[in-house]
């Protein structure tokens, strides 16, 4: 039987080297790749959310500027008509 002397086989060392190489090289590389992919996806979502929030603040600022300009223009017009 080929598996009767499993512990003393000469190919066991080669197989164990493959297993250990996989554990120390391939699995960590896969893990780092998976975490990198997840980080890129989460970062993209966070950037999109911040951009939407900044867009709302920008539009609110534009509206406030328009209102202030209208009020200032009305005040200046009233002041000129009073001086005549």
PDB file of C-alpha atoms in Angstrom:
ATOM      1  CA  UNK A   1       0.000   0.000   0.000  1.00  0.00           C
ATOM      2  CA  UNK A   2       1.401   3.414  -0.931  1.00  0.00           C
ATOM      3  CA  UNK A   3       0.040   5.148   2.163  1.00  0.00           C
ATOM      4  CA  UNK A   4       1.219   2.561   4.689  1.00  0.00           C
ATOM      5  CA  UNK A   5       4.485   4.384   5.359  1.00  0.00           C
ATOM      6  CA  UNK A   6       3.087   7.907   5.016  1.00  0.00           C
ATOM      7  CA  UNK A   7       5.211   9.514   7.733  1.00  0.00           C
ATOM      8  CA  UNK A   8       8.484   8.190   6.348  1.00  0.00           C
ATOM      9  CA  UNK A   9       7.868   8.793   2.660  1.00  0.00           C
ATOM     10  CA  UNK A  10      10.400  10.901   0.735  1.00  0.00           C
ATOM     11  CA  UNK A  11       7.696  12.807  -1.136  1.00  0.00           C
ATOM     12  CA  UNK A  12       6.101  14.007   2.094  1.00  0.00           C
ATOM     13  CA  UNK A  13       8.713  16.705   2.491  1.00  0.00           C
ATOM     14  CA  UNK A  14       8.006  17.988  -1.009  1.00  0.00           C
ATOM     15  CA  UNK A  15       4.252  17.996  -0.402  1.00  0.00           C
ATOM     16  CA  UNK A  16       4.705  19.763   2.936  1.00  0.00           C
ATOM     17  CA  UNK A  17       6.888  22.389   1.248  1.00  0.00           C
ATOM     18  CA  UNK A  18       4.093  23.038  -1.248  1.00  0.00           C
ATOM     19  CA  UNK A  19       1.516  23.293   1.522  1.00  0.00           C
ATOM     20  CA  UNK A  20       3.687  25.610   3.613  1.00  0.00           C
ATOM     21  CA  UNK A  21       4.529  27.733   0.582  1.00  0.00           C
ATOM     22  CA  UNK A  22       0.843  28.069  -0.143  1.00  0.00           C
ATOM     23  CA  UNK A  23       0.103  29.023   3.447  1.00  0.00           C
ATOM     24  CA  UNK A  24       2.858  31.630   3.678  1.00  0.00           C
ATOM     25  CA  UNK A  25       2.726  33.097   0.168  1.00  0.00           C
ATOM     26  CA  UNK A  26      -0.556  32.468  -1.634  1.00  0.00           C
ATOM     27  CA  UNK A  27      -3.034  32.883   1.226  1.00  0.00           C
ATOM     28  CA  UNK A  28      -1.606  36.221   2.444  1.00  0.00           C
ATOM     29  CA  UNK A  29      -1.479  37.500  -1.132  1.00  0.00           C
ATOM     30  CA  UNK A  30      -5.130  36.548  -1.582  1.00  0.00           C
ATOM     31  CA  UNK A  31      -6.037  38.172   1.759  1.00  0.00           C
ATOM     32  CA  UNK A  32      -4.254  41.432   0.897  1.00  0.00           C
ATOM     33  CA  UNK A  33      -5.902  41.449  -2.517  1.00  0.00           C
ATOM     34  CA  UNK A  34      -9.348  40.938  -0.998  1.00  0.00           C
ATOM     35  CA  UNK A  35      -8.839  43.719   1.547  1.00  0.00           C
ATOM     36  CA  UNK A  36      -7.502  46.049  -1.144  1.00  0.00           C
ATOM     37  CA  UNK A  37     -10.521  45.411  -3.347  1.00  0.00           C
ATOM     38  CA  UNK A  38     -12.885  46.051  -0.422  1.00  0.00           C
ATOM     39  CA  UNK A  39     -11.024  49.253   0.463  1.00  0.00           C
ATOM     40  CA  UNK A  40     -11.282  50.554  -3.080  1.00  0.00           C
ATOM     41  CA  UNK A  41     -15.024  49.869  -3.160  1.00  0.00           C
ATOM     42  CA  UNK A  42     -15.652  51.500   0.238  1.00  0.00           C
ATOM     43  CA  UNK A  43     -13.450  54.470  -0.675  1.00  0.00           C
ATOM     44  CA  UNK A  44     -15.418  55.009  -3.869  1.00  0.00           C
ATOM     45  CA  UNK A  45     -18.693  55.018  -1.969  1.00  0.00           C
ATOM     46  CA  UNK A  46     -17.363  57.445   0.645  1.00  0.00           C
ATOM     47  CA  UNK A  47     -16.060  59.766  -2.074  1.00  0.00           C
ATOM     48  CA  UNK A  48     -19.442  59.693  -3.819  1.00  0.00           C
ATOM     49  CA  UNK A  49     -21.263  60.508  -0.589  1.00  0.00           C
ATOM     50  CA  UNK A  50     -18.933  63.404   0.173  1.00  0.00           C
ATOM     51  CA  UNK A  51     -19.351  64.754  -3.339  1.00  0.00           C
ATOM     52  CA  UNK A  52     -23.149  64.664  -3.016  1.00  0.00           C
ATOM     53  CA  UNK A  53     -22.963  66.439   0.349  1.00  0.00           C
ATOM     54  CA  UNK A  54     -20.610  69.075  -1.022  1.00  0.00           C
ATOM     55  CA  UNK A  55     -22.933  69.632  -3.983  1.00  0.00           C
ATOM     56  CA  UNK A  56     -25.845  70.340  -1.649  1.00  0.00           C
ATOM     57  CA  UNK A  57     -23.767  72.784   0.378  1.00  0.00           C
ATOM     58  CA  UNK A  58     -22.578  74.482  -2.799  1.00  0.00           C
ATOM     59  CA  UNK A  59     -26.116  74.927  -4.126  1.00  0.00           C
ATOM     60  CA  UNK A  60     -27.245  76.313  -0.765  1.00  0.00           C
ATOM     61  CA  UNK A  61     -24.369  78.794  -0.829  1.00  0.00           C
ATOM     62  CA  UNK A  62     -25.259  79.860  -4.358  1.00  0.00           C
ATOM     63  CA  UNK A  63     -28.877  80.465  -3.351  1.00  0.00           C
ATOM     64  CA  UNK A  64     -27.756  82.454  -0.311  1.00  0.00           C
ATOM     65  CA  UNK A  65     -25.482  84.562  -2.486  1.00  0.00           C
ATOM     66  CA  UNK A  66     -28.309  85.263  -4.921  1.00  0.00           C
ATOM     67  CA  UNK A  67     -30.619  86.332  -2.084  1.00  0.00           C
ATOM     68  CA  UNK A  68     -27.947  88.603  -0.612  1.00  0.00           C
ATOM     69  CA  UNK A  69     -27.295  90.120  -4.032  1.00  0.00           C
ATOM     70  CA  UNK A  70     -31.005  90.749  -4.560  1.00  0.00           C
ATOM     71  CA  UNK A  71     -31.364  92.353  -1.120  1.00  0.00           C
ATOM     72  CA  UNK A  72     -28.287  94.526  -1.647  1.00  0.00           C
ATOM     73  CA  UNK A  73     -29.502  95.554  -5.097  1.00  0.00           C
ATOM     74  CA  UNK A  74     -32.927  96.456  -3.734  1.00  0.00           C
ATOM     75  CA  UNK A  75     -31.387  98.483  -0.910  1.00  0.00           C
ATOM     76  CA  UNK A  76     -29.135 100.347  -3.317  1.00  0.00           C
ATOM     77  CA  UNK A  77     -32.041 101.096  -5.647  1.00  0.00           C
ATOM     78  CA  UNK A  78     -34.170 102.440  -2.808  1.00  0.00           C
ATOM     79  CA  UNK A  79     -31.320 104.605  -1.607  1.00  0.00           C
ATOM     80  CA  UNK A  80     -30.859 106.184  -5.043  1.00  0.00           C
ATOM     81  CA  UNK A  81     -34.530 106.922  -5.450  1.00  0.00           C
ATOM     82  CA  UNK A  82     -34.607 108.626  -2.062  1.00  0.00           C
ATOM     83  CA  UNK A  83     -31.746 110.980  -2.982  1.00  0.00           C
ATOM     84  CA  UNK A  84     -33.538 112.375  -6.022  1.00  0.00           C
TER      85      UNK A  84
END
